[in-house]
XYZ file of C-alpha atoms in Angstrom:
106
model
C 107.229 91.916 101.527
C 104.513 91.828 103.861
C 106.413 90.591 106.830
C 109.543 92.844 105.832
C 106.846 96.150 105.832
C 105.647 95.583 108.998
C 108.491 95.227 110.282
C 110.386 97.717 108.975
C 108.060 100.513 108.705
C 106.359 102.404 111.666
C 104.123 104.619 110.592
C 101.179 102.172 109.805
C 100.690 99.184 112.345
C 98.625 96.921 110.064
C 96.654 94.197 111.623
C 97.862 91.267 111.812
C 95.929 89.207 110.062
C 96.471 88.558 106.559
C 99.143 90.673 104.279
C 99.242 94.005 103.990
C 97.632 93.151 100.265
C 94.246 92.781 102.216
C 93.139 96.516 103.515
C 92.850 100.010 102.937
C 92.949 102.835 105.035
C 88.753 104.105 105.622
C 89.227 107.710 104.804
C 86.186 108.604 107.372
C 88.061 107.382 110.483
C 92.069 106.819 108.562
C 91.364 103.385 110.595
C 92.736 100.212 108.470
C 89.539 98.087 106.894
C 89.828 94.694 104.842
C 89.020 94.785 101.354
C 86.913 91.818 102.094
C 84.658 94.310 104.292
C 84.161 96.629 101.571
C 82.945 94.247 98.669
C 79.674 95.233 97.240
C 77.072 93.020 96.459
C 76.600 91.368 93.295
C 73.638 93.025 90.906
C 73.120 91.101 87.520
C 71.656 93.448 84.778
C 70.428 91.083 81.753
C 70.970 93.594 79.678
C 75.236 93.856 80.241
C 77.272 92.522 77.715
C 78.760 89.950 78.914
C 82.550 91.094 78.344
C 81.303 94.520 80.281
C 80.027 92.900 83.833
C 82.369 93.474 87.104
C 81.696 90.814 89.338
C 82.703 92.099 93.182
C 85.503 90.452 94.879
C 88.356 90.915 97.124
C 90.770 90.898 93.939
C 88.541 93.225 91.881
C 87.967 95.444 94.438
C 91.445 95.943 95.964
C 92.206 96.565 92.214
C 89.762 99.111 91.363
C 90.610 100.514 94.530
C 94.270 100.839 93.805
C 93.447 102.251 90.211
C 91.116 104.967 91.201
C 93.394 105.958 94.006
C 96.579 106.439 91.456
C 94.567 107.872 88.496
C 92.864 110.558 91.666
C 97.139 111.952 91.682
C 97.731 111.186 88.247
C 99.924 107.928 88.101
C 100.184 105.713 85.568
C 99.084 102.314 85.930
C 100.023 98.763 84.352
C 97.882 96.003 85.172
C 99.480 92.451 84.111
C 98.268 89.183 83.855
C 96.928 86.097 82.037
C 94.476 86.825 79.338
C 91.567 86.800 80.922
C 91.640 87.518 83.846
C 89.509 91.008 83.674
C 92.379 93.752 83.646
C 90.542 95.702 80.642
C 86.906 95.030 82.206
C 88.311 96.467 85.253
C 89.698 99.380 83.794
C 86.387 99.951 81.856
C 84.826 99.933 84.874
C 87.000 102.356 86.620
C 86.792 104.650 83.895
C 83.016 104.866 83.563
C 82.655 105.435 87.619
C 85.199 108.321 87.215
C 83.244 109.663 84.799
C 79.788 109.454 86.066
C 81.090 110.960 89.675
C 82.771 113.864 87.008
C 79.210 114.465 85.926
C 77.696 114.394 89.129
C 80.480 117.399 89.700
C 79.807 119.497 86.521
């Protein structure tokens, strides 16, 4: 698919590198930026539960990404995979930053 889109489509020249799986348009300059740029650091709370900590990587950020961006226009979302492999824990997560930036709104 990646090969086929940038081939096929012209109005986004994606780098390159990689697939077109690995970036996201930077809304401050609409310039293309690789997920792996954008992965926050790791902060351990000993408090977390266990089943509720979000460790940052490529995969879990490109995810959250993609969630937050389809749940901004109201689209519905299926995540699928092994059991596992953090879909619900990345929802969660979503979820709760939606709805502290809500109350930073309010």
């Amino acid at each position: 698919f990646s090969d086929w889109f940038r081939n096929n489509i012209s109005i986004a020249k994606f780098p390159q590198s990689g697939t077109v799986y690995d970036y996201l348009i930077d809304p401050k300059d609409s310039a293309f930026k690789a997920f792996s740029e954008v992965v926050s650091a790791f902060e351990y709370n000993v408090a977390a539960n266990f089943g509720d900590i979000v460790v940052p990587t490529i995969d879990t950020t490109r995810y959250s990404y993609l969630l937050a961006r389809l749940c901004s226009v109201k689209r519905g979302v299926l995540l699928v995979g092994q059991s596992g492999t953090g879909k619900s824990v990345i929802v969660h997560d979503c979820i709760g930053a939606m709805a502290r930036q809500e109350e930073m709104v309010s």
